Amino acid sequence: MQEKMELLKELQEIDQELNKVGQSRKELETERSALDADIERVQGMVDSLNADSEALKEQRRELTQALVLEQENVKKAEARLPSIKTQKEYVAVLKEIDTAKKMNKDIEDQIRVKDGEIELLNKEREEKEGELASLREKVDARQGEIAAVLAEYTQVQDEKGSQRDVLLKDLPAQLRKRYQLLFERRGGMAVVEARNGACLGCNMHLPPQLFNSLFQTQEILSCPHCNRLLFVNFEG
């Protein structure tokens, strides 16, 4: 019985360490995902600003083309004036020129507005690109640290996992199943010490006969309150 109990105690220590490493790994992997999400978020902002900038530039190009066309219309209309013979046609062409010039003025105003929008957008984009570059530098450094720690965790899990497999082979199947169930249900504490007549797992007093039996029985006994497997420290 004592030999099996020592195996269980050692197994529990390994499982507790594996749980701790597993939790730490999960936290680091969550952090790593969050860092990647931060990069994607800011990169998305930069991409959106780039797309908006290109759209504004395309609109400006279209306005510039329209302006060039209207300016050509003004030149053509003005070139016709000397050859006009009737007052009515002359007035009509002047009106056409005036309308085209007003159109040009409106297009020029729109171009200036677009230039202002593009300038503001470019400033915002430059700020976001700077933010992204700074964030990438910090994230890359932290990701390197995380990768190194995760590599250490993997090594520990491999080593402890191998030790655990060896211990499990030396335990009877029924006892192994019993231990694993308790470990899962009792927060990683399946095997606990009984001291001064009490279970240190749930801190409940044990029946005196049960407590005394722990010093002489060849069976592994359980706490009647929490069902944890009990051992006593003979040296104490």
mmCIF file of N, CA and C in Angstrom, residues 14-141:
data_model
loop_
_atom_site.group_PDB
_atom_site.id
_atom_site.type_symbol
_atom_site.label_atom_id
_atom_site.label_comp_id
_atom_site.label_asym_id
_atom_site.label_seq_id
_atom_site.Cartn_x
_atom_site.Cartn_y
_atom_site.Cartn_z
ATOM 1 N N ILE A 14 3.482 15.486 -10.416
ATOM 2 C CA ILE A 14 3.713 15.653 -11.850
ATOM 3 C C ILE A 14 2.478 16.257 -12.522
ATOM 4 N N ASP A 15 1.308 15.738 -12.172
ATOM 5 C CA ASP A 15 0.075 16.247 -12.786
ATOM 6 C C ASP A 15 -0.167 17.709 -12.416
ATOM 7 N N GLN A 16 0.144 18.068 -11.182
ATOM 8 C CA GLN A 16 -0.022 19.462 -10.766
ATOM 9 C C GLN A 16 0.914 20.381 -11.554
ATOM 10 N N GLU A 17 2.133 19.910 -11.750
ATOM 11 C CA GLU A 17 3.088 20.707 -12.514
ATOM 12 C C GLU A 17 2.647 20.807 -13.974
ATOM 13 N N LEU A 18 2.150 19.698 -14.525
ATOM 14 C CA LEU A 18 1.662 19.721 -15.899
ATOM 15 C C LEU A 18 0.460 20.656 -16.041
ATOM 16 N N ASN A 19 -0.409 20.647 -15.038
ATOM 17 C CA ASN A 19 -1.551 21.567 -15.057
ATOM 18 C C ASN A 19 -1.097 23.021 -15.024
ATOM 19 N N LYS A 20 -0.116 23.280 -14.160
ATOM 20 C CA LYS A 20 0.404 24.638 -14.031
ATOM 21 C C LYS A 20 1.045 25.094 -15.335
ATOM 22 N N VAL A 21 1.850 24.226 -15.917
ATOM 23 C CA VAL A 21 2.504 24.553 -17.189
ATOM 24 C C VAL A 21 1.450 24.720 -18.295
ATOM 25 N N GLY A 22 0.447 23.837 -18.274
ATOM 26 C CA GLY A 22 -0.612 23.926 -19.282
ATOM 27 C C GLY A 22 -1.384 25.230 -19.192
ATOM 28 N N GLN A 23 -1.661 25.675 -17.962
ATOM 29 C CA GLN A 23 -2.371 26.930 -17.772
ATOM 30 C C GLN A 23 -1.520 28.109 -18.229
ATOM 31 N N SER A 24 -0.225 28.052 -17.861
ATOM 32 C CA SER A 24 0.683 29.122 -18.275
ATOM 33 C C SER A 24 0.808 29.157 -19.791
ATOM 34 N N ARG A 25 0.862 27.982 -20.412
ATOM 35 C CA ARG A 25 0.930 27.904 -21.870
ATOM 36 C C ARG A 25 -0.320 28.531 -22.490
ATOM 37 N N LYS A 26 -1.469 28.200 -21.919
ATOM 38 C CA LYS A 26 -2.729 28.735 -22.438
ATOM 39 C C LYS A 26 -2.749 30.253 -22.349
ATOM 40 N N GLU A 27 -2.263 30.800 -21.234
ATOM 41 C CA GLU A 27 -2.231 32.250 -21.060
ATOM 42 C C GLU A 27 -1.300 32.904 -22.077
ATOM 43 N N LEU A 28 -0.142 32.276 -22.312
ATOM 44 C CA LEU A 28 0.799 32.832 -23.281
ATOM 45 C C LEU A 28 0.244 32.755 -24.702
ATOM 46 N N GLU A 29 -0.414 31.656 -25.004
ATOM 47 C CA GLU A 29 -0.994 31.509 -26.341
ATOM 48 C C GLU A 29 -2.129 32.510 -26.547
ATOM 49 N N THR A 30 -2.884 32.771 -25.472
ATOM 50 C CA THR A 30 -3.934 33.793 -25.546
ATOM 51 C C THR A 30 -3.320 35.169 -25.771
ATOM 52 N N GLU A 31 -2.225 35.446 -25.038
ATOM 53 C CA GLU A 31 -1.527 36.718 -25.224
ATOM 54 C C GLU A 31 -0.992 36.831 -26.647
ATOM 55 N N ARG A 32 -0.432 35.742 -27.154
ATOM 56 C CA ARG A 32 0.116 35.748 -28.508
ATOM 57 C C ARG A 32 -0.988 36.045 -29.527
ATOM 58 N N SER A 33 -2.138 35.438 -29.338
ATOM 59 C CA SER A 33 -3.261 35.691 -30.243
ATOM 60 C C SER A 33 -3.715 37.140 -30.157
ATOM 61 N N ALA A 34 -3.716 37.690 -28.924
ATOM 62 C CA ALA A 34 -4.122 39.085 -28.733
ATOM 63 C C ALA A 34 -3.138 40.031 -29.420
ATOM 64 N N LEU A 35 -1.850 39.706 -29.351
ATOM 65 C CA LEU A 35 -0.838 40.535 -30.007
ATOM 66 C C LEU A 35 -1.028 40.507 -31.520
ATOM 67 N N ASP A 36 -1.287 39.326 -32.047
ATOM 68 C CA ASP A 36 -1.535 39.203 -33.488
ATOM 69 C C ASP A 36 -2.782 39.996 -33.885
ATOM 70 N N ALA A 37 -3.791 39.950 -33.018
ATOM 71 C CA ALA A 37 -5.035 40.680 -33.293
ATOM 72 C C ALA A 37 -4.785 42.185 -33.293
ATOM 73 N N ASP A 38 -3.915 42.659 -32.394
ATOM 74 C CA ASP A 38 -3.576 44.086 -32.358
ATOM 75 C C ASP A 38 -2.916 44.511 -33.664
ATOM 76 N N ILE A 39 -1.990 43.681 -34.139
ATOM 77 C CA ILE A 39 -1.321 43.985 -35.404
ATOM 78 C C ILE A 39 -2.350 44.022 -36.540
ATOM 79 N N GLU A 40 -3.217 43.033 -36.573
ATOM 80 C CA GLU A 40 -4.224 42.961 -37.636
ATOM 81 C C GLU A 40 -5.165 44.168 -37.577
ATOM 82 N N ARG A 41 -5.492 44.595 -36.348
ATOM 83 C CA ARG A 41 -6.407 45.735 -36.189
ATOM 84 C C ARG A 41 -5.786 47.016 -36.764
ATOM 85 N N VAL A 42 -4.544 47.302 -36.364
ATOM 86 C CA VAL A 42 -3.897 48.522 -36.839
ATOM 87 C C VAL A 42 -3.579 48.412 -38.329
ATOM 88 N N GLN A 43 -3.154 47.221 -38.771
ATOM 89 C CA GLN A 43 -2.904 47.011 -40.197
ATOM 90 C C GLN A 43 -4.180 47.242 -40.996
ATOM 91 N N GLY A 44 -5.304 46.802 -40.443
ATOM 92 C CA GLY A 44 -6.592 47.024 -41.100
ATOM 93 C C GLY A 44 -6.900 48.509 -41.244
ATOM 94 N N MET A 45 -6.548 49.291 -40.194
ATOM 95 C CA MET A 45 -6.749 50.743 -40.264
ATOM 96 C C MET A 45 -5.890 51.349 -41.376
ATOM 97 N N VAL A 46 -4.629 50.922 -41.435
ATOM 98 C CA VAL A 46 -3.718 51.433 -42.466
ATOM 99 C C VAL A 46 -4.233 51.066 -43.850
ATOM 100 N N ASP A 47 -4.656 49.816 -44.014
ATOM 101 C CA ASP A 47 -5.172 49.363 -45.314
ATOM 102 C C ASP A 47 -6.412 50.169 -45.718
ATOM 103 N N SER A 48 -7.280 50.424 -44.730
ATOM 104 C CA SER A 48 -8.491 51.196 -45.003
ATOM 105 C C SER A 48 -8.156 52.623 -45.418
ATOM 106 N N LEU A 49 -7.174 53.209 -44.709
ATOM 107 C CA LEU A 49 -6.754 54.572 -45.046
ATOM 108 C C LEU A 49 -6.102 54.615 -46.425
ATOM 109 N N ASN A 50 -5.332 53.589 -46.763
ATOM 110 C CA ASN A 50 -4.735 53.504 -48.093
ATOM 111 C C ASN A 50 -5.809 53.433 -49.173
ATOM 112 N N ALA A 51 -6.832 52.623 -48.901
ATOM 113 C CA ALA A 51 -7.928 52.483 -49.863
ATOM 114 C C ALA A 51 -8.680 53.805 -50.015
ATOM 115 N N ASP A 52 -8.926 54.471 -48.886
ATOM 116 C CA ASP A 52 -9.613 55.771 -48.930
ATOM 117 C C ASP A 52 -8.772 56.791 -49.691
ATOM 118 N N SER A 53 -7.463 56.763 -49.474
ATOM 119 C CA SER A 53 -6.565 57.696 -50.152
ATOM 120 C C SER A 53 -6.595 57.463 -51.661
ATOM 121 N N GLU A 54 -6.540 56.204 -52.062
ATOM 122 C CA GLU A 54 -6.587 55.890 -53.491
ATOM 123 C C GLU A 54 -7.910 56.324 -54.108
ATOM 124 N N ALA A 55 -8.995 56.148 -53.349
ATOM 125 C CA ALA A 55 -10.314 56.553 -53.853
ATOM 126 C C ALA A 55 -10.371 58.066 -54.048
ATOM 127 N N LEU A 56 -9.827 58.820 -53.081
ATOM 128 C CA LEU A 56 -9.807 60.277 -53.201
ATOM 129 C C LEU A 56 -8.928 60.724 -54.376
ATOM 130 N N LYS A 57 -7.787 60.064 -54.537
ATOM 131 C CA LYS A 57 -6.898 60.403 -55.650
ATOM 132 C C LYS A 57 -7.569 60.132 -56.993
ATOM 133 N N GLU A 58 -8.315 59.041 -57.066
ATOM 134 C CA GLU A 58 -9.029 58.716 -58.297
ATOM 135 C C GLU A 58 -10.103 59.769 -58.572
ATOM 136 N N GLN A 59 -10.798 60.194 -57.515
ATOM 137 C CA GLN A 59 -11.800 61.246 -57.678
ATOM 138 C C GLN A 59 -11.151 62.548 -58.145
ATOM 139 N N ARG A 60 -9.962 62.841 -57.589
ATOM 140 C CA ARG A 60 -9.250 64.057 -58.003
ATOM 141 C C ARG A 60 -8.827 63.958 -59.467
ATOM 142 N N ARG A 61 -8.372 62.776 -59.892
ATOM 143 C CA ARG A 61 -7.985 62.593 -61.285
ATOM 144 C C ARG A 61 -9.178 62.817 -62.220
ATOM 145 N N GLU A 62 -10.332 62.309 -61.808
ATOM 146 C CA GLU A 62 -11.532 62.494 -62.616
ATOM 147 C C GLU A 62 -11.916 63.961 -62.698
ATOM 148 N N LEU A 63 -11.799 64.670 -61.562
ATOM 149 C CA LEU A 63 -12.100 66.105 -61.547
ATOM 150 C C LEU A 63 -11.110 66.875 -62.422
ATOM 151 N N THR A 64 -9.835 66.477 -62.357
ATOM 152 C CA THR A 64 -8.816 67.143 -63.174
ATOM 153 C C THR A 64 -9.097 66.942 -64.662
ATOM 154 N N GLN A 65 -9.489 65.736 -65.026
ATOM 155 C CA GLN A 65 -9.831 65.458 -66.421
ATOM 156 C C GLN A 65 -11.036 66.289 -66.856
ATOM 157 N N ALA A 66 -12.029 66.393 -65.958
ATOM 158 C CA ALA A 66 -13.221 67.195 -66.265
ATOM 159 C C ALA A 66 -12.848 68.665 -66.413
ATOM 160 N N LEU A 67 -11.918 69.140 -65.575
ATOM 161 C CA LEU A 67 -11.476 70.525 -65.648
ATOM 162 C C LEU A 67 -10.770 70.804 -66.977
ATOM 163 N N VAL A 68 -9.889 69.888 -67.355
ATOM 164 C CA VAL A 68 -9.176 70.044 -68.630
ATOM 165 C C VAL A 68 -10.172 70.099 -69.791
ATOM 166 N N LEU A 69 -11.191 69.247 -69.723
ATOM 167 C CA LEU A 69 -12.199 69.220 -70.784
ATOM 168 C C LEU A 69 -12.959 70.542 -70.854
ATOM 169 N N GLU A 70 -13.364 71.066 -69.683
ATOM 170 C CA GLU A 70 -14.100 72.325 -69.658
ATOM 171 C C GLU A 70 -13.226 73.488 -70.102
ATOM 172 N N GLN A 71 -11.953 73.457 -69.734
ATOM 173 C CA GLN A 71 -11.041 74.517 -70.171
ATOM 174 C C GLN A 71 -10.882 74.504 -71.696
ATOM 175 N N GLU A 72 -10.859 73.319 -72.273
ATOM 176 C CA GLU A 72 -10.798 73.192 -73.723
ATOM 177 C C GLU A 72 -12.066 73.750 -74.363
ATOM 178 N N ASN A 73 -13.189 73.499 -73.708
ATOM 179 C CA ASN A 73 -14.460 74.016 -74.226
ATOM 180 C C ASN A 73 -14.472 75.541 -74.224
ATOM 181 N N VAL A 74 -13.890 76.119 -73.143
ATOM 182 C CA VAL A 74 -13.809 77.584 -73.070
ATOM 183 C C VAL A 74 -12.940 78.118 -74.206
ATOM 184 N N LYS A 75 -11.796 77.500 -74.415
ATOM 185 C CA LYS A 75 -10.887 77.940 -75.476
ATOM 186 C C LYS A 75 -11.553 77.840 -76.850
ATOM 187 N N LYS A 76 -12.252 76.735 -77.072
ATOM 188 C CA LYS A 76 -12.913 76.551 -78.361
ATOM 189 C C LYS A 76 -14.006 77.596 -78.566
ATOM 190 N N ALA A 77 -14.760 77.847 -77.478
ATOM 191 C CA ALA A 77 -15.839 78.831 -77.582
ATOM 192 C C ALA A 77 -15.283 80.223 -77.825
ATOM 193 N N GLU A 78 -14.201 80.575 -77.109
ATOM 194 C CA GLU A 78 -13.582 81.892 -77.278
ATOM 195 C C GLU A 78 -12.998 82.042 -78.687
ATOM 196 N N ALA A 79 -12.513 80.940 -79.222
ATOM 197 C CA ALA A 79 -11.933 80.982 -80.564
ATOM 198 C C ALA A 79 -13.006 81.225 -81.636
ATOM 199 N N ARG A 80 -14.244 80.905 -81.292
ATOM 200 C CA ARG A 80 -15.326 81.091 -82.260
ATOM 201 C C ARG A 80 -15.827 82.530 -82.319
ATOM 202 N N LEU A 81 -15.546 83.295 -81.257
ATOM 203 C CA LEU A 81 -16.111 84.652 -81.156
ATOM 204 C C LEU A 81 -15.787 85.547 -82.363
ATOM 205 N N PRO A 82 -14.523 85.579 -82.803
ATOM 206 C CA PRO A 82 -14.218 86.495 -83.920
ATOM 207 C C PRO A 82 -14.988 86.186 -85.204
ATOM 208 N N SER A 83 -15.398 84.959 -85.370
ATOM 209 C CA SER A 83 -16.069 84.581 -86.627
ATOM 210 C C SER A 83 -17.587 84.657 -86.548
ATOM 211 N N ILE A 84 -18.100 85.023 -85.360
ATOM 212 C CA ILE A 84 -19.556 85.097 -85.206
ATOM 213 C C ILE A 84 -20.084 86.350 -85.895
ATOM 214 N N LYS A 85 -21.229 86.206 -86.619
ATOM 215 C CA LYS A 85 -21.735 87.315 -87.407
ATOM 216 C C LYS A 85 -23.000 87.925 -86.816
ATOM 217 N N THR A 86 -23.725 87.166 -86.008
ATOM 218 C CA THR A 86 -24.980 87.709 -85.470
ATOM 219 C C THR A 86 -24.843 87.958 -83.979
ATOM 220 N N GLN A 87 -25.607 88.968 -83.540
ATOM 221 C CA GLN A 87 -25.595 89.331 -82.128
ATOM 222 C C GLN A 87 -26.146 88.193 -81.267
ATOM 223 N N LYS A 88 -27.169 87.549 -81.765
ATOM 224 C CA LYS A 88 -27.808 86.469 -81.003
ATOM 225 C C LYS A 88 -26.832 85.325 -80.772
ATOM 226 N N GLU A 89 -26.128 84.939 -81.810
ATOM 227 C CA GLU A 89 -25.156 83.846 -81.678
ATOM 228 C C GLU A 89 -23.997 84.263 -80.774
ATOM 229 N N TYR A 90 -23.602 85.548 -80.864
ATOM 230 C CA TYR A 90 -22.499 86.063 -80.042
ATOM 231 C C TYR A 90 -22.861 85.979 -78.557
ATOM 232 N N VAL A 91 -24.096 86.390 -78.256
ATOM 233 C CA VAL A 91 -24.577 86.345 -76.857
ATOM 234 C C VAL A 91 -24.652 84.897 -76.377
ATOM 235 N N ALA A 92 -25.083 84.015 -77.253
ATOM 236 C CA ALA A 92 -25.199 82.593 -76.875
ATOM 237 C C ALA A 92 -23.832 81.994 -76.557
ATOM 238 N N VAL A 93 -22.828 82.373 -77.367
ATOM 239 C CA VAL A 93 -21.485 81.842 -77.135
ATOM 240 C C VAL A 93 -20.905 82.419 -75.846
ATOM 241 N N LEU A 94 -21.150 83.721 -75.583
ATOM 242 C CA LEU A 94 -20.680 84.330 -74.333
ATOM 243 C C LEU A 94 -21.304 83.626 -73.122
ATOM 244 N N LYS A 95 -22.578 83.300 -73.268
ATOM 245 C CA LYS A 95 -23.255 82.580 -72.176
ATOM 246 C C LYS A 95 -22.654 81.197 -71.998
ATOM 247 N N GLU A 96 -22.331 80.571 -73.105
ATOM 248 C CA GLU A 96 -21.699 79.251 -73.058
ATOM 249 C C GLU A 96 -20.334 79.325 -72.372
ATOM 250 N N ILE A 97 -19.582 80.393 -72.695
ATOM 251 C CA ILE A 97 -18.261 80.578 -72.082
ATOM 252 C C ILE A 97 -18.408 80.841 -70.589
ATOM 253 N N ASP A 98 -19.376 81.658 -70.231
ATOM 254 C CA ASP A 98 -19.596 81.984 -68.814
ATOM 255 C C ASP A 98 -19.987 80.737 -68.029
ATOM 256 N N THR A 99 -20.851 79.939 -68.625
ATOM 257 C CA THR A 99 -21.278 78.697 -67.964
ATOM 258 C C THR A 99 -20.094 77.750 -67.774
ATOM 259 N N ALA A 100 -19.258 77.659 -68.811
ATOM 260 C CA ALA A 100 -18.098 76.775 -68.729
ATOM 261 C C ALA A 100 -17.097 77.256 -67.678
ATOM 262 N N LYS A 101 -16.929 78.578 -67.601
ATOM 263 C CA LYS A 101 -16.005 79.132 -66.610
ATOM 264 C C LYS A 101 -16.517 78.896 -65.191
ATOM 265 N N LYS A 102 -17.841 79.043 -65.026
ATOM 266 C CA LYS A 102 -18.419 78.752 -63.707
ATOM 267 C C LYS A 102 -18.232 77.280 -63.353
ATOM 268 N N MET A 103 -18.371 76.443 -64.369
ATOM 269 C CA MET A 103 -18.158 75.008 -64.164
ATOM 270 C C MET A 103 -16.707 74.746 -63.771
ATOM 271 N N ASN A 104 -15.792 75.443 -64.463
ATOM 272 C CA ASN A 104 -14.374 75.308 -64.126
ATOM 273 C C ASN A 104 -14.102 75.723 -62.686
ATOM 274 N N LYS A 105 -14.713 76.843 -62.298
ATOM 275 C CA LYS A 105 -14.528 77.340 -60.920
ATOM 276 C C LYS A 105 -15.046 76.318 -59.916
ATOM 277 N N ASP A 106 -16.184 75.730 -60.210
ATOM 278 C CA ASP A 106 -16.762 74.726 -59.313
ATOM 279 C C ASP A 106 -15.851 73.498 -59.225
ATOM 280 N N ILE A 107 -15.325 73.079 -60.377
ATOM 281 C CA ILE A 107 -14.432 71.915 -60.385
ATOM 282 C C ILE A 107 -13.146 72.220 -59.630
ATOM 283 N N GLU A 108 -12.606 73.422 -59.828
ATOM 284 C CA GLU A 108 -11.393 73.819 -59.107
ATOM 285 C C GLU A 108 -11.628 73.815 -57.598
ATOM 286 N N ASP A 109 -12.815 74.284 -57.175
ATOM 287 C CA ASP A 109 -13.146 74.258 -55.737
ATOM 288 C C ASP A 109 -13.204 72.823 -55.230
ATOM 289 N N GLN A 110 -13.798 71.945 -56.035
ATOM 290 C CA GLN A 110 -13.880 70.532 -55.642
ATOM 291 C C GLN A 110 -12.488 69.906 -55.545
ATOM 292 N N ILE A 111 -11.610 70.297 -56.463
ATOM 293 C CA ILE A 111 -10.244 69.766 -56.442
ATOM 294 C C ILE A 111 -9.521 70.218 -55.178
ATOM 295 N N ARG A 112 -9.720 71.508 -54.814
ATOM 296 C CA ARG A 112 -9.082 72.011 -53.587
ATOM 297 C C ARG A 112 -9.601 71.259 -52.355
ATOM 298 N N VAL A 113 -10.894 70.971 -52.343
ATOM 299 C CA VAL A 113 -11.473 70.199 -51.231
ATOM 300 C C VAL A 113 -10.850 68.808 -51.183
ATOM 301 N N LYS A 114 -10.730 68.189 -52.343
ATOM 302 C CA LYS A 114 -10.119 66.854 -52.408
ATOM 303 C C LYS A 114 -8.671 66.899 -51.944
ATOM 304 N N ASP A 115 -7.952 67.956 -52.341
ATOM 305 C CA ASP A 115 -6.557 68.081 -51.908
ATOM 306 C C ASP A 115 -6.469 68.167 -50.383
ATOM 307 N N GLY A 116 -7.393 68.917 -49.796
ATOM 308 C CA GLY A 116 -7.414 69.023 -48.333
ATOM 309 C C GLY A 116 -7.732 67.695 -47.678
ATOM 310 N N GLU A 117 -8.689 66.971 -48.255
ATOM 311 C CA GLU A 117 -9.058 65.659 -47.715
ATOM 312 C C GLU A 117 -7.892 64.684 -47.836
ATOM 313 N N ILE A 118 -7.226 64.734 -48.983
ATOM 314 C CA ILE A 118 -6.082 63.837 -49.207
ATOM 315 C C ILE A 118 -4.962 64.152 -48.230
ATOM 316 N N GLU A 119 -4.710 65.433 -47.998
ATOM 317 C CA GLU A 119 -3.648 65.834 -47.076
ATOM 318 C C GLU A 119 -3.939 65.348 -45.654
ATOM 319 N N LEU A 120 -5.171 65.553 -45.203
ATOM 320 C CA LEU A 120 -5.548 65.091 -43.862
ATOM 321 C C LEU A 120 -5.459 63.570 -43.763
ATOM 322 N N LEU A 121 -5.914 62.916 -44.823
ATOM 323 C CA LEU A 121 -5.893 61.451 -44.824
ATOM 324 C C LEU A 121 -4.460 60.928 -44.809
ATOM 325 N N ASN A 122 -3.592 61.576 -45.559
ATOM 326 C CA ASN A 122 -2.187 61.152 -45.590
ATOM 327 C C ASN A 122 -1.522 61.330 -44.229
ATOM 328 N N LYS A 123 -1.851 62.405 -43.535
ATOM 329 C CA LYS A 123 -1.301 62.622 -42.195
ATOM 330 C C LYS A 123 -1.768 61.522 -41.241
ATOM 331 N N GLU A 124 -3.058 61.220 -41.328
ATOM 332 C CA GLU A 124 -3.599 60.152 -40.467
ATOM 333 C C GLU A 124 -2.961 58.815 -40.811
ATOM 334 N N ARG A 125 -2.758 58.583 -42.111
ATOM 335 C CA ARG A 125 -2.147 57.326 -42.536
ATOM 336 C C ARG A 125 -0.703 57.222 -42.050
ATOM 337 N N GLU A 126 0.038 58.324 -42.144
ATOM 338 C CA GLU A 126 1.418 58.336 -41.663
ATOM 339 C C GLU A 126 1.481 58.047 -40.167
ATOM 340 N N GLU A 127 0.532 58.618 -39.414
ATOM 341 C CA GLU A 127 0.485 58.361 -37.970
ATOM 342 C C GLU A 127 0.218 56.889 -37.695
ATOM 343 N N LYS A 128 -0.735 56.324 -38.435
ATOM 344 C CA LYS A 128 -1.071 54.915 -38.234
ATOM 345 C C LYS A 128 0.070 54.000 -38.673
ATOM 346 N N GLU A 129 0.754 54.376 -39.742
ATOM 347 C CA GLU A 129 1.897 53.577 -40.186
ATOM 348 C C GLU A 129 3.013 53.616 -39.147
ATOM 349 N N GLY A 130 3.201 54.798 -38.532
ATOM 350 C CA GLY A 130 4.187 54.900 -37.448
ATOM 351 C C GLY A 130 3.774 54.069 -36.249
ATOM 352 N N GLU A 131 2.480 54.121 -35.932
ATOM 353 C CA GLU A 131 1.950 53.317 -34.818
ATOM 354 C C GLU A 131 2.124 51.829 -35.109
ATOM 355 N N LEU A 132 1.872 51.450 -36.363
ATOM 356 C CA LEU A 132 2.003 50.049 -36.757
ATOM 357 C C LEU A 132 3.447 49.589 -36.663
ATOM 358 N N ALA A 133 4.379 50.417 -37.125
ATOM 359 C CA ALA A 133 5.797 50.052 -37.073
ATOM 360 C C ALA A 133 6.265 49.887 -35.633
ATOM 361 N N SER A 134 5.854 50.809 -34.768
ATOM 362 C CA SER A 134 6.224 50.729 -33.351
ATOM 363 C C SER A 134 5.609 49.495 -32.701
ATOM 364 N N LEU A 135 4.343 49.235 -33.042
ATOM 365 C CA LEU A 135 3.648 48.076 -32.483
ATOM 366 C C LEU A 135 4.296 46.782 -32.949
ATOM 367 N N ARG A 136 4.664 46.718 -34.223
ATOM 368 C CA ARG A 136 5.315 45.516 -34.744
ATOM 369 C C ARG A 136 6.624 45.242 -34.015
ATOM 370 N N GLU A 137 7.369 46.294 -33.743
ATOM 371 C CA GLU A 137 8.643 46.128 -33.050
ATOM 372 C C GLU A 137 8.429 45.537 -31.653
ATOM 373 N N LYS A 138 7.438 46.093 -30.951
ATOM 374 C CA LYS A 138 7.150 45.603 -29.597
ATOM 375 C C LYS A 138 6.596 44.181 -29.633
ATOM 376 N N VAL A 139 5.700 43.940 -30.585
ATOM 377 C CA VAL A 139 5.072 42.616 -30.694
ATOM 378 C C VAL A 139 6.106 41.564 -31.080
ATOM 379 N N ASP A 140 6.975 41.898 -32.016
ATOM 380 C CA ASP A 140 8.009 40.939 -32.437
ATOM 381 C C ASP A 140 8.902 40.559 -31.265
ATOM 382 N N ALA A 141 9.253 41.574 -30.452
ATOM 383 C CA ALA A 141 10.097 41.296 -29.282
ATOM 384 C C ALA A 141 9.366 40.392 -28.297
#
